[in-house]
Coordinates of C-alpha atoms in Angstrom, one line a residue:
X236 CA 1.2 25.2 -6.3
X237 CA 2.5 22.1 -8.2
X238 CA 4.8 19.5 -7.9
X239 CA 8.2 20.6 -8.3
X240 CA 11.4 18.3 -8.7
X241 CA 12.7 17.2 -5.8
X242 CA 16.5 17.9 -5.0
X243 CA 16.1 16.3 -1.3
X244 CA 18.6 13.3 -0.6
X245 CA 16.3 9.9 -1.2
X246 CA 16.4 8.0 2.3
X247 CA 14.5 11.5 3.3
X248 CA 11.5 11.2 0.5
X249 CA 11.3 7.4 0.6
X250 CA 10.5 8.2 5.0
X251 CA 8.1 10.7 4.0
X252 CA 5.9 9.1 1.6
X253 CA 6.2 6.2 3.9
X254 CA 4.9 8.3 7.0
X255 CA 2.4 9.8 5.0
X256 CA 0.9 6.4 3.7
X257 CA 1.0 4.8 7.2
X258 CA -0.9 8.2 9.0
X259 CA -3.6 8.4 5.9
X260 CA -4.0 4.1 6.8
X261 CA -4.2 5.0 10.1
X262 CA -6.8 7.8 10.1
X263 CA -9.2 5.8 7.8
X264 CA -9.4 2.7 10.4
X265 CA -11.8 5.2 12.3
X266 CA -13.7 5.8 8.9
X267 CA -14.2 2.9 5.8
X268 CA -11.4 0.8 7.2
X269 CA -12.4 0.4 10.5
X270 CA -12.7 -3.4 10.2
X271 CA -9.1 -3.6 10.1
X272 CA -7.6 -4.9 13.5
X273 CA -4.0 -4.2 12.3
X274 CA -2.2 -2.6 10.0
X275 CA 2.0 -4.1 9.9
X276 CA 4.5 -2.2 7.7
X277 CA 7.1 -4.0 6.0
X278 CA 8.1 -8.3 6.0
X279 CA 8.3 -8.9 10.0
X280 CA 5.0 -10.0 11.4
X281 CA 4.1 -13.2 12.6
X282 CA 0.8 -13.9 9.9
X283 CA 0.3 -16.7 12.7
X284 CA -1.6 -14.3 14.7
X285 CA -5.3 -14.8 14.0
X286 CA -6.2 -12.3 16.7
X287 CA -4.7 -9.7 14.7
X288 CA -7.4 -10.4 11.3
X289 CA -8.5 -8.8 9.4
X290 CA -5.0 -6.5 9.0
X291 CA -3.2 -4.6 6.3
X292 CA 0.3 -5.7 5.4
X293 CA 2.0 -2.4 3.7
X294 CA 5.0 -4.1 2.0
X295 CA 7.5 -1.9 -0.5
X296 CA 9.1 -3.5 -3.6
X297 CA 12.1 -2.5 -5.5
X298 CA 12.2 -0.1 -8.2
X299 CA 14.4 0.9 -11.0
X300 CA 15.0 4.8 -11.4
X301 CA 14.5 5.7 -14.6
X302 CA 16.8 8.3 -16.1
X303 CA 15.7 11.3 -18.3
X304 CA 17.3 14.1 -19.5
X305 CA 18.9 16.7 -17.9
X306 CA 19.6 15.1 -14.8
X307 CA 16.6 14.0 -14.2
X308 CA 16.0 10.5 -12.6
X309 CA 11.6 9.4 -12.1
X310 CA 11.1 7.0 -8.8
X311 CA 8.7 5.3 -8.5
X312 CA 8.2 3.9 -4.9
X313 CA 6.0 0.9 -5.3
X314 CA 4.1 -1.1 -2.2
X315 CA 2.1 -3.7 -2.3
X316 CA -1.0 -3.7 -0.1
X317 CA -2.4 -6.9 1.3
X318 CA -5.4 -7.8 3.1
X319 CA -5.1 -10.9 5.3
X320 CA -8.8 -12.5 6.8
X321 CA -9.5 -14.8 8.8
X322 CA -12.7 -16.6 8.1
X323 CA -14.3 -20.3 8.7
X324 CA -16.1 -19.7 5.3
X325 CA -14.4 -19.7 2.5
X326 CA -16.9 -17.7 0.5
X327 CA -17.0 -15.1 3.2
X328 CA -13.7 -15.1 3.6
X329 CA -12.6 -14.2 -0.1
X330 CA -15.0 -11.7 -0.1
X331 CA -14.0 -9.8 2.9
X332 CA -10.7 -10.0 2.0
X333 CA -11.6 -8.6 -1.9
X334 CA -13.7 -5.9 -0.6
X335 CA -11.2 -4.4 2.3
X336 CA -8.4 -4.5 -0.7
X337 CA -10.8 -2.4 -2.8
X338 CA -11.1 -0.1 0.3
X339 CA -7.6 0.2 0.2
X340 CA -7.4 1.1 -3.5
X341 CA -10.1 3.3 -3.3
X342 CA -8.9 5.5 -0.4
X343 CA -4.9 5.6 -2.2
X344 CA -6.2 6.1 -5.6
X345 CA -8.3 9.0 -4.4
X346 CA -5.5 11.3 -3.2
X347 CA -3.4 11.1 -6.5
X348 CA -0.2 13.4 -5.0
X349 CA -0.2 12.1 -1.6
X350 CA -0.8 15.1 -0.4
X351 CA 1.3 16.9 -2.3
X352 CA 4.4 14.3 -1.4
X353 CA 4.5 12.2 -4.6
X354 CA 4.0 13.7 -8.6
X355 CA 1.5 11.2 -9.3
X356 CA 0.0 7.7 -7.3
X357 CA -0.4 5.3 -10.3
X358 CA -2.3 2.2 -9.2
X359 CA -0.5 -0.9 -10.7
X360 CA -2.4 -4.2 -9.7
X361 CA -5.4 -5.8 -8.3
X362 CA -5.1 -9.1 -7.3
X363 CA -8.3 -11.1 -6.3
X364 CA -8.6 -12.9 -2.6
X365 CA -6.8 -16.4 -2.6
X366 CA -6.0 -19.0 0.0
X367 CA -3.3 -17.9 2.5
X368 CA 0.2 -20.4 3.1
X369 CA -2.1 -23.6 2.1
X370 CA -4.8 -22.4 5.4
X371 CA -8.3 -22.8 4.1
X372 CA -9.4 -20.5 7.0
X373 CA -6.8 -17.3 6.0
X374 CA -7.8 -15.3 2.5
X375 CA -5.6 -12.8 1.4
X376 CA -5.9 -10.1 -1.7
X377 CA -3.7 -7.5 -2.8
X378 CA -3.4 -4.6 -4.3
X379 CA -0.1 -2.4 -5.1
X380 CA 0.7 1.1 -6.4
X381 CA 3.5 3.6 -7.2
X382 CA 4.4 6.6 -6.0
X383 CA 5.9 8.4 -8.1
X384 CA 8.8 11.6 -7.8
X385 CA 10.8 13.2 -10.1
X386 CA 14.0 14.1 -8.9
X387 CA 17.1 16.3 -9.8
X388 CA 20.4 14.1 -9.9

């Protein structure tokens, strides 16, 4: 079965997708992501925390439907993934923080309809590790993805 356009009121597919993203995070902690002590959706967490490093922020951005014919609008739901380490080597540090954001690309990338939630998952950036808020000790990298739905309006 493919993708069909979705008629479903937006609030509704923007929750699913998000569930969906948070539960596939979730289960790969106990496989390739199991460094991760914490994984914080959206812009409230106190980054303060060191106890809770390495973790994965799951931030979403804005997007701007774009219209086609027909009555057809494309979403694209984008987030932004970062990985925030904490690390008395700066080396170390950068590179842990690199390679847990590739593990993040690599385990959304793979799964290209979000199990069958999203028309297509079209990766977007990947942005190296860097120092965190001026603190030589916290590294974060980043990358961020759409998720894309075509929907009857």
């Amino acid at each position: 079965m493919g993708y069909e356009l979705d008629k479903r009121n937006l609030a509704t597919i923007r929750k699913e997708i998000k569930e969906t993203l948070l539960t596939i995070l979730q289960e790969a902690r106990s496989g390739h992501l199991s460094d991760l002590a914490s994984i914080v959706y959206g812009d409230r967490t106190d980054v303060g925390n060191i106890e809770d490093m390495p973790l994965l922020w799951v931030l979403p951005s804005p997007h701007q439907p774009d219209l086609k014919g027909g009555h057809m609008a494309v979403h694209d739901f984008t987030f932004t993934f970062v990985t925030m380490v904490y690390d008395p080597e700066p080396e170390a540090g950068k590179d842990r923080a690199e390679d847990l954001t590739a593990q993040v690309y690599d385990l959304i990338s793979a799964n290209r309809n979000l199990n069958g939630k999203v028309f297509d998952v079209r990766p977007l950036h990947y942005d190296p590790s860097y120092e965190a808020m001026a603190n030589s000790n916290v590294y974060w990298a980043s990358c961020e993805f759409a998720f894309r739905i075509q929907r009857k309006e």
